[in-house]
Amino acid sequence: MNYHIGNMFTGGLISLLIFSNGILSKFVGDSEAVFIIHTLAFLSILAVKLFTRTKIKEFPTELYLYAGGILSIFIISLESVTMKKIGVSFTVLFLIMGQLTSSLVIDHFGLFKRSIHKFNLKKSMGLILIFTGIIIINI
């Protein structure tokens, strides 16, 4: 599978996720929606593991590797609240701004034992163009 196409598909799914989570939270409340979403995620992966008869591998000891589970609670909560206030498109636009900024910092400094990819003029020009586009869309 082409990873670029897969990532574009995933990006589309994120918009649907934000929309459906926001609507669910309107009906049941923000924290309740997060609970339902994570319970369904757990049950879904459990069903996949049972269906494929695969075992869970050994758990790593580095605690920061588990941050995704905790962070997802905050991300889904904030996206649900934000979507109700400013809509899906603006929520995704600001989400992209935050993702780009933090990923550039992680790459530049090689955080979390990742390889270093220095921030350069080409990346800064791309970032400026994206941020300009976000501002134009918001006007």
mmCIF file of N, CA and C in Angstrom:
data_model
loop_
_atom_site.group_PDB
_atom_site.id
_atom_site.type_symbol
_atom_site.label_atom_id
_atom_site.label_comp_id
_atom_site.label_asym_id
_atom_site.label_seq_id
_atom_site.Cartn_x
_atom_site.Cartn_y
_atom_site.Cartn_z
ATOM 1 N N MET A 1 0.849 -1.186 0.000
ATOM 2 C CA MET A 1 0.000 0.000 0.000
ATOM 3 C C MET A 1 0.892 1.245 0.000
ATOM 4 N N ASN A 2 0.496 2.214 -0.747
ATOM 5 C CA ASN A 2 1.216 3.477 -0.778
ATOM 6 C C ASN A 2 0.943 4.219 0.535
ATOM 7 N N TYR A 3 2.010 4.531 1.278
ATOM 8 C CA TYR A 3 1.840 5.155 2.594
ATOM 9 C C TYR A 3 1.240 6.551 2.500
ATOM 10 N N HIS A 4 1.517 7.271 1.426
ATOM 11 C CA HIS A 4 0.943 8.612 1.272
ATOM 12 C C HIS A 4 -0.579 8.528 1.118
ATOM 13 N N ILE A 5 -1.027 7.594 0.320
ATOM 14 C CA ILE A 5 -2.472 7.420 0.128
ATOM 15 C C ILE A 5 -3.110 6.956 1.439
ATOM 16 N N GLY A 6 -2.438 6.047 2.129
ATOM 17 C CA GLY A 6 -2.948 5.576 3.413
ATOM 18 C C GLY A 6 -3.074 6.697 4.429
ATOM 19 N N ASN A 7 -2.078 7.592 4.461
ATOM 20 C CA ASN A 7 -2.130 8.726 5.381
ATOM 21 C C ASN A 7 -3.225 9.713 4.995
ATOM 22 N N MET A 8 -3.435 9.924 3.699
ATOM 23 C CA MET A 8 -4.528 10.804 3.274
ATOM 24 C C MET A 8 -5.873 10.214 3.681
ATOM 25 N N PHE A 9 -6.015 8.906 3.522
ATOM 26 C CA PHE A 9 -7.234 8.219 3.936
ATOM 27 C C PHE A 9 -7.444 8.368 5.438
ATOM 28 N N THR A 10 -6.362 8.197 6.201
ATOM 29 C CA THR A 10 -6.434 8.359 7.651
ATOM 30 C C THR A 10 -6.836 9.779 8.018
ATOM 31 N N GLY A 11 -6.301 10.768 7.296
ATOM 32 C CA GLY A 11 -6.688 12.161 7.535
ATOM 33 C C GLY A 11 -8.183 12.368 7.351
ATOM 34 N N GLY A 12 -8.736 11.747 6.326
ATOM 35 C CA GLY A 12 -10.183 11.821 6.121
ATOM 36 C C GLY A 12 -10.947 11.165 7.249
ATOM 37 N N LEU A 13 -10.421 10.051 7.746
ATOM 38 C CA LEU A 13 -11.064 9.374 8.868
ATOM 39 C C LEU A 13 -11.022 10.226 10.131
ATOM 40 N N ILE A 14 -9.944 11.004 10.300
ATOM 41 C CA ILE A 14 -9.848 11.881 11.476
ATOM 42 C C ILE A 14 -10.972 12.905 11.461
ATOM 43 N N SER A 15 -11.281 13.455 10.286
ATOM 44 C CA SER A 15 -12.398 14.401 10.201
ATOM 45 C C SER A 15 -13.706 13.742 10.584
ATOM 46 N N LEU A 16 -13.919 12.520 10.116
ATOM 47 C CA LEU A 16 -15.133 11.792 10.491
ATOM 48 C C LEU A 16 -15.150 11.484 11.981
ATOM 49 N N LEU A 17 -13.991 11.144 12.529
ATOM 50 C CA LEU A 17 -13.877 10.859 13.956
ATOM 51 C C LEU A 17 -14.240 12.092 14.781
ATOM 52 N N ILE A 18 -13.690 13.234 14.407
ATOM 53 C CA ILE A 18 -13.972 14.473 15.129
ATOM 54 C C ILE A 18 -15.460 14.795 15.070
ATOM 55 N N PHE A 19 -16.039 14.659 13.877
ATOM 56 C CA PHE A 19 -17.468 14.941 13.717
ATOM 57 C C PHE A 19 -18.313 14.011 14.573
ATOM 58 N N SER A 20 -18.067 12.698 14.461
ATOM 59 C CA SER A 20 -18.914 11.749 15.197
ATOM 60 C C SER A 20 -18.717 11.873 16.701
ATOM 61 N N ASN A 21 -17.482 12.124 17.149
ATOM 62 C CA ASN A 21 -17.253 12.298 18.586
ATOM 63 C C ASN A 21 -17.961 13.544 19.110
ATOM 64 N N GLY A 22 -17.918 14.614 18.321
ATOM 65 C CA GLY A 22 -18.592 15.849 18.733
ATOM 66 C C GLY A 22 -20.093 15.681 18.828
ATOM 67 N N ILE A 23 -20.671 15.001 17.870
ATOM 68 C CA ILE A 23 -22.113 14.763 17.893
ATOM 69 C C ILE A 23 -22.482 13.853 19.062
ATOM 70 N N LEU A 24 -21.708 12.790 19.266
ATOM 71 C CA LEU A 24 -21.976 11.887 20.396
ATOM 72 C C LEU A 24 -21.931 12.653 21.715
ATOM 73 N N SER A 25 -20.939 13.539 21.863
ATOM 74 C CA SER A 25 -20.814 14.272 23.130
ATOM 75 C C SER A 25 -21.970 15.240 23.341
ATOM 76 N N LYS A 26 -22.608 15.697 22.252
ATOM 77 C CA LYS A 26 -23.804 16.538 22.402
ATOM 78 C C LYS A 26 -24.937 15.761 23.064
ATOM 79 N N PHE A 27 -25.013 14.467 22.747
ATOM 80 C CA PHE A 27 -26.096 13.641 23.269
ATOM 81 C C PHE A 27 -25.829 13.112 24.667
ATOM 82 N N VAL A 28 -24.579 12.684 24.931
ATOM 83 C CA VAL A 28 -24.326 11.995 26.193
ATOM 84 C C VAL A 28 -23.420 12.775 27.143
ATOM 85 N N GLY A 29 -22.807 13.856 26.673
ATOM 86 C CA GLY A 29 -21.869 14.615 27.493
ATOM 87 C C GLY A 29 -20.434 14.311 27.075
ATOM 88 N N ASP A 30 -19.539 15.231 27.380
ATOM 89 C CA ASP A 30 -18.153 15.117 26.918
ATOM 90 C C ASP A 30 -17.418 13.926 27.522
ATOM 91 N N SER A 31 -17.405 13.816 28.839
ATOM 92 C CA SER A 31 -16.649 12.717 29.458
ATOM 93 C C SER A 31 -17.295 11.366 29.168
ATOM 94 N N GLU A 32 -18.604 11.337 29.066
ATOM 95 C CA GLU A 32 -19.288 10.087 28.746
ATOM 96 C C GLU A 32 -18.950 9.634 27.327
ATOM 97 N N ALA A 33 -18.869 10.577 26.396
ATOM 98 C CA ALA A 33 -18.516 10.244 25.015
ATOM 99 C C ALA A 33 -17.108 9.670 24.950
ATOM 100 N N VAL A 34 -16.180 10.269 25.687
ATOM 101 C CA VAL A 34 -14.802 9.762 25.710
ATOM 102 C C VAL A 34 -14.776 8.339 26.272
ATOM 103 N N PHE A 35 -15.549 8.087 27.318
ATOM 104 C CA PHE A 35 -15.618 6.749 27.896
ATOM 105 C C PHE A 35 -16.171 5.747 26.881
ATOM 106 N N ILE A 36 -17.256 6.107 26.218
ATOM 107 C CA ILE A 36 -17.871 5.215 25.228
ATOM 108 C C ILE A 36 -16.896 4.923 24.093
ATOM 109 N N ILE A 37 -16.230 5.965 23.599
ATOM 110 C CA ILE A 37 -15.299 5.817 22.480
ATOM 111 C C ILE A 37 -14.146 4.883 22.848
ATOM 112 N N HIS A 38 -13.569 5.078 24.026
ATOM 113 C CA HIS A 38 -12.444 4.233 24.426
ATOM 114 C C HIS A 38 -12.879 2.811 24.767
ATOM 115 N N THR A 39 -14.076 2.651 25.295
ATOM 116 C CA THR A 39 -14.594 1.312 25.553
ATOM 117 C C THR A 39 -14.797 0.568 24.234
ATOM 118 N N LEU A 40 -15.362 1.249 23.252
ATOM 119 C CA LEU A 40 -15.555 0.626 21.936
ATOM 120 C C LEU A 40 -14.218 0.301 21.274
ATOM 121 N N ALA A 41 -13.232 1.174 21.443
ATOM 122 C CA ALA A 41 -11.903 0.905 20.887
ATOM 123 C C ALA A 41 -11.302 -0.342 21.529
ATOM 124 N N PHE A 42 -11.411 -0.440 22.839
ATOM 125 C CA PHE A 42 -10.898 -1.618 23.555
ATOM 126 C C PHE A 42 -11.600 -2.887 23.083
ATOM 127 N N LEU A 43 -12.926 -2.844 23.012
ATOM 128 C CA LEU A 43 -13.676 -4.032 22.589
ATOM 129 C C LEU A 43 -13.362 -4.407 21.142
ATOM 130 N N SER A 44 -13.150 -3.405 20.304
ATOM 131 C CA SER A 44 -12.823 -3.671 18.898
ATOM 132 C C SER A 44 -11.474 -4.363 18.764
ATOM 133 N N ILE A 45 -10.459 -3.870 19.452
ATOM 134 C CA ILE A 45 -9.142 -4.497 19.351
ATOM 135 C C ILE A 45 -9.143 -5.865 20.011
ATOM 136 N N LEU A 46 -9.920 -6.028 21.057
ATOM 137 C CA LEU A 46 -10.061 -7.336 21.693
ATOM 138 C C LEU A 46 -10.680 -8.336 20.709
ATOM 139 N N ALA A 47 -11.703 -7.900 19.984
ATOM 140 C CA ALA A 47 -12.344 -8.763 18.985
ATOM 141 C C ALA A 47 -11.356 -9.132 17.871
ATOM 142 N N VAL A 48 -10.556 -8.173 17.431
ATOM 143 C CA VAL A 48 -9.547 -8.454 16.402
ATOM 144 C C VAL A 48 -8.536 -9.473 16.914
ATOM 145 N N LYS A 49 -8.073 -9.291 18.146
ATOM 146 C CA LYS A 49 -7.098 -10.223 18.732
ATOM 147 C C LYS A 49 -7.696 -11.632 18.851
ATOM 148 N N LEU A 50 -8.941 -11.722 19.273
ATOM 149 C CA LEU A 50 -9.584 -13.024 19.391
ATOM 150 C C LEU A 50 -9.816 -13.657 18.027
ATOM 151 N N PHE A 51 -10.251 -12.868 17.073
ATOM 152 C CA PHE A 51 -10.541 -13.366 15.723
ATOM 153 C C PHE A 51 -9.277 -13.838 15.024
ATOM 154 N N THR A 52 -8.190 -13.079 15.157
ATOM 155 C CA THR A 52 -6.936 -13.440 14.485
ATOM 156 C C THR A 52 -6.084 -14.393 15.314
ATOM 157 N N ARG A 53 -6.508 -14.628 16.545
ATOM 158 C CA ARG A 53 -5.793 -15.523 17.463
ATOM 159 C C ARG A 53 -4.332 -15.111 17.643
ATOM 160 N N THR A 54 -4.131 -13.809 17.757
ATOM 161 C CA THR A 54 -2.777 -13.305 18.011
ATOM 162 C C THR A 54 -2.671 -12.891 19.464
ATOM 163 N N LYS A 55 -1.487 -13.058 20.008
ATOM 164 C CA LYS A 55 -1.245 -12.710 21.397
ATOM 165 C C LYS A 55 -0.660 -11.316 21.492
ATOM 166 N N ILE A 56 -0.879 -10.698 22.624
ATOM 167 C CA ILE A 56 -0.269 -9.395 22.886
ATOM 168 C C ILE A 56 1.201 -9.635 23.198
ATOM 169 N N LYS A 57 2.046 -8.853 22.549
ATOM 170 C CA LYS A 57 3.487 -8.995 22.764
ATOM 171 C C LYS A 57 3.859 -8.454 24.136
ATOM 172 N N GLU A 58 5.091 -8.657 24.496
ATOM 173 C CA GLU A 58 5.610 -8.175 25.775
ATOM 174 C C GLU A 58 5.459 -6.655 25.868
ATOM 175 N N PHE A 59 5.056 -6.182 27.021
ATOM 176 C CA PHE A 59 4.868 -4.756 27.222
ATOM 177 C C PHE A 59 6.215 -4.073 27.474
ATOM 178 N N PRO A 60 6.466 -2.930 26.803
ATOM 179 C CA PRO A 60 7.732 -2.213 27.039
ATOM 180 C C PRO A 60 7.744 -1.564 28.424
ATOM 181 N N THR A 61 8.929 -1.303 28.927
ATOM 182 C CA THR A 61 9.064 -0.716 30.264
ATOM 183 C C THR A 61 9.148 0.804 30.243
ATOM 184 N N GLU A 62 9.406 1.404 29.090
ATOM 185 C CA GLU A 62 9.485 2.869 29.014
ATOM 186 C C GLU A 62 8.080 3.463 29.164
ATOM 187 N N LEU A 63 7.871 4.171 30.244
ATOM 188 C CA LEU A 63 6.530 4.679 30.560
ATOM 189 C C LEU A 63 6.002 5.677 29.531
ATOM 190 N N TYR A 64 6.889 6.468 28.918
ATOM 191 C CA TYR A 64 6.407 7.470 27.967
ATOM 192 C C TYR A 64 5.722 6.832 26.761
ATOM 193 N N LEU A 65 5.978 5.564 26.507
ATOM 194 C CA LEU A 65 5.338 4.881 25.387
ATOM 195 C C LEU A 65 3.842 4.675 25.607
ATOM 196 N N TYR A 66 3.397 4.806 26.841
ATOM 197 C CA TYR A 66 1.979 4.653 27.161
ATOM 198 C C TYR A 66 1.223 5.978 27.170
ATOM 199 N N ALA A 67 1.916 7.060 26.887
ATOM 200 C CA ALA A 67 1.297 8.387 26.923
ATOM 201 C C ALA A 67 0.160 8.514 25.914
ATOM 202 N N GLY A 68 0.238 7.781 24.803
ATOM 203 C CA GLY A 68 -0.808 7.864 23.786
ATOM 204 C C GLY A 68 -2.197 7.582 24.314
ATOM 205 N N GLY A 69 -2.304 6.618 25.202
ATOM 206 C CA GLY A 69 -3.609 6.291 25.772
ATOM 207 C C GLY A 69 -4.172 7.426 26.608
ATOM 208 N N ILE A 70 -3.309 8.033 27.407
ATOM 209 C CA ILE A 70 -3.738 9.154 28.244
ATOM 210 C C ILE A 70 -3.994 10.393 27.386
ATOM 211 N N LEU A 71 -3.083 10.642 26.454
ATOM 212 C CA LEU A 71 -3.247 11.814 25.584
ATOM 213 C C LEU A 71 -4.510 11.724 24.736
ATOM 214 N N SER A 72 -4.875 10.516 24.317
ATOM 215 C CA SER A 72 -6.068 10.381 23.478
ATOM 216 C C SER A 72 -7.325 10.825 24.212
ATOM 217 N N ILE A 73 -7.352 10.664 25.526
ATOM 218 C CA ILE A 73 -8.505 11.130 26.307
ATOM 219 C C ILE A 73 -8.626 12.644 26.190
ATOM 220 N N PHE A 74 -7.502 13.342 26.347
ATOM 221 C CA PHE A 74 -7.526 14.803 26.244
ATOM 222 C C PHE A 74 -7.802 15.254 24.813
ATOM 223 N N ILE A 75 -7.206 14.577 23.846
ATOM 224 C CA ILE A 75 -7.400 14.945 22.442
ATOM 225 C C ILE A 75 -8.857 14.805 22.041
ATOM 226 N N ILE A 76 -9.442 13.669 22.337
ATOM 227 C CA ILE A 76 -10.839 13.440 21.953
ATOM 228 C C ILE A 76 -11.764 14.403 22.691
ATOM 229 N N SER A 77 -11.495 14.662 23.959
ATOM 230 C CA SER A 77 -12.318 15.612 24.716
ATOM 231 C C SER A 77 -12.245 17.006 24.105
ATOM 232 N N LEU A 78 -11.022 17.471 23.843
ATOM 233 C CA LEU A 78 -10.855 18.811 23.278
ATOM 234 C C LEU A 78 -11.440 18.916 21.872
ATOM 235 N N GLU A 79 -11.252 17.879 21.059
ATOM 236 C CA GLU A 79 -11.814 17.908 19.710
ATOM 237 C C GLU A 79 -13.333 17.947 19.746
ATOM 238 N N SER A 80 -13.929 17.200 20.649
ATOM 239 C CA SER A 80 -15.395 17.184 20.745
ATOM 240 C C SER A 80 -15.932 18.553 21.136
ATOM 241 N N VAL A 81 -15.297 19.179 22.115
ATOM 242 C CA VAL A 81 -15.724 20.511 22.560
ATOM 243 C C VAL A 81 -15.495 21.534 21.451
ATOM 244 N N THR A 82 -14.319 21.475 20.842
ATOM 245 C CA THR A 82 -13.966 22.438 19.799
ATOM 246 C C THR A 82 -14.888 22.296 18.594
ATOM 247 N N MET A 83 -15.164 21.065 18.176
ATOM 248 C CA MET A 83 -16.016 20.836 17.015
ATOM 249 C C MET A 83 -17.391 21.459 17.203
ATOM 250 N N LYS A 84 -17.910 21.387 18.411
ATOM 251 C CA LYS A 84 -19.230 21.961 18.676
ATOM 252 C C LYS A 84 -19.202 23.484 18.601
ATOM 253 N N LYS A 85 -18.046 24.087 18.889
ATOM 254 C CA LYS A 85 -17.943 25.552 18.915
ATOM 255 C C LYS A 85 -17.552 26.146 17.563
ATOM 256 N N ILE A 86 -16.587 25.507 16.853
ATOM 257 C CA ILE A 86 -16.064 26.126 15.623
ATOM 258 C C ILE A 86 -16.214 25.248 14.386
ATOM 259 N N GLY A 87 -16.772 24.056 14.515
ATOM 260 C CA GLY A 87 -16.991 23.180 13.366
ATOM 261 C C GLY A 87 -15.818 22.249 13.101
ATOM 262 N N VAL A 88 -16.047 21.299 12.217
ATOM 263 C CA VAL A 88 -15.052 20.274 11.920
ATOM 264 C C VAL A 88 -13.857 20.859 11.180
ATOM 265 N N SER A 89 -14.104 21.683 10.158
ATOM 266 C CA SER A 89 -12.986 22.153 9.323
ATOM 267 C C SER A 89 -12.000 23.003 10.115
ATOM 268 N N PHE A 90 -12.472 23.921 10.929
ATOM 269 C CA PHE A 90 -11.548 24.738 11.723
ATOM 270 C C PHE A 90 -10.836 23.890 12.787
ATOM 271 N N THR A 91 -11.560 22.932 13.365
ATOM 272 C CA THR A 91 -10.932 22.041 14.336
ATOM 273 C C THR A 91 -9.771 21.299 13.679
ATOM 274 N N VAL A 92 -9.998 20.760 12.481
ATOM 275 C CA VAL A 92 -8.951 20.023 11.773
ATOM 276 C C VAL A 92 -7.804 20.952 11.374
ATOM 277 N N LEU A 93 -8.117 22.160 10.940
ATOM 278 C CA LEU A 93 -7.064 23.102 10.552
ATOM 279 C C LEU A 93 -6.125 23.409 11.716
ATOM 280 N N PHE A 94 -6.693 23.690 12.869
ATOM 281 C CA PHE A 94 -5.849 23.977 14.028
ATOM 282 C C PHE A 94 -5.144 22.715 14.531
ATOM 283 N N LEU A 95 -5.791 21.584 14.370
ATOM 284 C CA LEU A 95 -5.161 20.311 14.701
ATOM 285 C C LEU A 95 -3.917 20.110 13.840
ATOM 286 N N ILE A 96 -4.026 20.402 12.561
ATOM 287 C CA ILE A 96 -2.888 20.279 11.646
ATOM 288 C C ILE A 96 -1.773 21.242 12.042
ATOM 289 N N MET A 97 -2.126 22.469 12.404
ATOM 290 C CA MET A 97 -1.098 23.424 12.858
ATOM 291 C C MET A 97 -0.321 22.874 14.045
ATOM 292 N N GLY A 98 -1.039 22.347 15.014
ATOM 293 C CA GLY A 98 -0.391 21.791 16.196
ATOM 294 C C GLY A 98 0.443 20.563 15.876
ATOM 295 N N GLN A 99 -0.072 19.708 15.002
ATOM 296 C CA GLN A 99 0.669 18.503 14.618
ATOM 297 C C GLN A 99 1.964 18.867 13.900
ATOM 298 N N LEU A 100 1.873 19.801 12.971
ATOM 299 C CA LEU A 100 3.076 20.201 12.226
ATOM 300 C C LEU A 100 4.120 20.813 13.142
ATOM 301 N N THR A 101 3.687 21.700 14.000
ATOM 302 C CA THR A 101 4.627 22.369 14.898
ATOM 303 C C THR A 101 5.311 21.369 15.822
ATOM 304 N N SER A 102 4.529 20.521 16.468
ATOM 305 C CA SER A 102 5.130 19.570 17.407
ATOM 306 C C SER A 102 5.976 18.522 16.688
ATOM 307 N N SER A 103 5.555 18.081 15.514
ATOM 308 C CA SER A 103 6.349 17.085 14.793
ATOM 309 C C SER A 103 7.664 17.669 14.294
ATOM 310 N N LEU A 104 7.661 18.942 13.914
ATOM 311 C CA LEU A 104 8.912 19.589 13.513
ATOM 312 C C LEU A 104 9.881 19.691 14.692
ATOM 313 N N VAL A 105 9.367 19.984 15.873
ATOM 314 C CA VAL A 105 10.210 20.054 17.078
ATOM 315 C C VAL A 105 10.780 18.668 17.398
ATOM 316 N N ILE A 106 9.926 17.638 17.339
ATOM 317 C CA ILE A 106 10.381 16.268 17.610
ATOM 318 C C ILE A 106 11.469 15.866 16.616
ATOM 319 N N ASP A 107 11.235 16.141 15.331
ATOM 320 C CA ASP A 107 12.226 15.799 14.310
ATOM 321 C C ASP A 107 13.523 16.587 14.472
ATOM 322 N N HIS A 108 13.408 17.874 14.743
ATOM 323 C CA HIS A 108 14.593 18.736 14.832
ATOM 324 C C HIS A 108 15.533 18.307 15.957
ATOM 325 N N PHE A 109 14.947 17.979 17.115
ATOM 326 C CA PHE A 109 15.760 17.623 18.275
ATOM 327 C C PHE A 109 15.931 16.109 18.450
ATOM 328 N N GLY A 110 15.260 15.314 17.615
ATOM 329 C CA GLY A 110 15.361 13.868 17.743
ATOM 330 C C GLY A 110 14.791 13.355 19.054
ATOM 331 N N LEU A 111 13.690 13.967 19.499
ATOM 332 C CA LEU A 111 13.084 13.573 20.773
ATOM 333 C C LEU A 111 12.548 12.146 20.705
ATOM 334 N N PHE A 112 12.414 11.527 21.853
ATOM 335 C CA PHE A 112 11.869 10.175 21.995
ATOM 336 C C PHE A 112 12.708 9.153 21.219
ATOM 337 N N LYS A 113 14.002 9.378 21.196
ATOM 338 C CA LYS A 113 14.961 8.459 20.564
ATOM 339 C C LYS A 113 14.742 8.320 19.055
ATOM 340 N N ARG A 114 14.224 9.379 18.427
ATOM 341 C CA ARG A 114 13.990 9.372 16.984
ATOM 342 C C ARG A 114 15.209 9.940 16.274
ATOM 343 N N SER A 115 15.316 9.671 14.975
ATOM 344 C CA SER A 115 16.415 10.245 14.208
ATOM 345 C C SER A 115 16.178 11.747 14.036
ATOM 346 N N ILE A 116 17.266 12.489 13.886
ATOM 347 C CA ILE A 116 17.201 13.947 13.782
ATOM 348 C C ILE A 116 16.998 14.350 12.327
ATOM 349 N N HIS A 117 16.024 15.233 12.115
ATOM 350 C CA HIS A 117 15.759 15.846 10.811
ATOM 351 C C HIS A 117 15.661 17.342 11.066
ATOM 352 N N LYS A 118 16.742 18.039 10.829
ATOM 353 C CA LYS A 118 16.845 19.457 11.188
ATOM 354 C C LYS A 118 15.810 20.315 10.462
ATOM 355 N N PHE A 119 15.333 21.328 11.179
ATOM 356 C CA PHE A 119 14.441 22.338 10.629
ATOM 357 C C PHE A 119 15.272 23.224 9.705
ATOM 358 N N ASN A 120 14.789 23.471 8.491
ATOM 359 C CA ASN A 120 15.550 24.274 7.538
ATOM 360 C C ASN A 120 14.647 25.295 6.846
ATOM 361 N N LEU A 121 15.230 26.055 5.946
ATOM 362 C CA LEU A 121 14.494 27.115 5.252
ATOM 363 C C LEU A 121 13.316 26.554 4.465
ATOM 364 N N LYS A 122 13.516 25.424 3.808
ATOM 365 C CA LYS A 122 12.449 24.802 3.019
ATOM 366 C C LYS A 122 11.255 24.448 3.908
ATOM 367 N N LYS A 123 11.523 23.871 5.073
ATOM 368 C CA LYS A 123 10.444 23.512 5.997
ATOM 369 C C LYS A 123 9.766 24.761 6.553
ATOM 370 N N SER A 124 10.548 25.787 6.852
ATOM 371 C CA SER A 124 9.949 27.011 7.399
ATOM 372 C C SER A 124 9.050 27.692 6.361
ATOM 373 N N MET A 125 9.459 27.668 5.088
ATOM 374 C CA MET A 125 8.623 28.258 4.035
ATOM 375 C C MET A 125 7.315 27.474 3.897
ATOM 376 N N GLY A 126 7.387 26.148 3.944
ATOM 377 C CA GLY A 126 6.180 25.326 3.875
ATOM 378 C C GLY A 126 5.251 25.585 5.041
ATOM 379 N N LEU A 127 5.838 25.726 6.226
ATOM 380 C CA LEU A 127 5.047 25.995 7.421
ATOM 381 C C LEU A 127 4.363 27.358 7.322
ATOM 382 N N ILE A 128 5.080 28.351 6.838
ATOM 383 C CA ILE A 128 4.505 29.688 6.658
ATOM 384 C C ILE A 128 3.349 29.639 5.659
ATOM 385 N N LEU A 129 3.515 28.900 4.565
ATOM 386 C CA LEU A 129 2.439 28.776 3.577
ATOM 387 C C LEU A 129 1.209 28.106 4.168
ATOM 388 N N ILE A 130 1.417 27.059 4.941
ATOM 389 C CA ILE A 130 0.289 26.362 5.565
ATOM 390 C C ILE A 130 -0.418 27.269 6.563
ATOM 391 N N PHE A 131 0.339 27.943 7.435
ATOM 392 C CA PHE A 131 -0.261 28.845 8.414
ATOM 393 C C PHE A 131 -0.985 30.001 7.721
ATOM 394 N N THR A 132 -0.427 30.508 6.624
ATOM 395 C CA THR A 132 -1.086 31.566 5.849
ATOM 396 C C THR A 132 -2.402 31.064 5.283
ATOM 397 N N GLY A 133 -2.392 29.837 4.762
ATOM 398 C CA GLY A 133 -3.617 29.241 4.253
ATOM 399 C C GLY A 133 -4.688 29.102 5.316
ATOM 400 N N ILE A 134 -4.278 28.730 6.508
ATOM 401 C CA ILE A 134 -5.230 28.596 7.620
ATOM 402 C C ILE A 134 -5.834 29.952 7.972
ATOM 403 N N ILE A 135 -4.998 30.983 7.982
ATOM 404 C CA ILE A 135 -5.489 32.335 8.286
ATOM 405 C C ILE A 135 -6.467 32.791 7.198
ATOM 406 N N ILE A 136 -6.137 32.548 5.930
ATOM 407 C CA ILE A 136 -7.005 32.943 4.820
ATOM 408 C C ILE A 136 -8.341 32.223 4.913
ATOM 409 N N ILE A 137 -8.323 30.937 5.205
ATOM 410 C CA ILE A 137 -9.564 30.184 5.320
ATOM 411 C C ILE A 137 -10.436 30.720 6.449
ATOM 412 N N ASN A 138 -9.809 31.223 7.509
ATOM 413 C CA ASN A 138 -10.561 31.724 8.660
ATOM 414 C C ASN A 138 -11.110 33.136 8.468
ATOM 415 N N ILE A 139 -10.679 33.830 7.432
ATOM 416 C CA ILE A 139 -11.138 35.219 7.229
ATOM 417 C C ILE A 139 -12.535 35.229 6.635
#
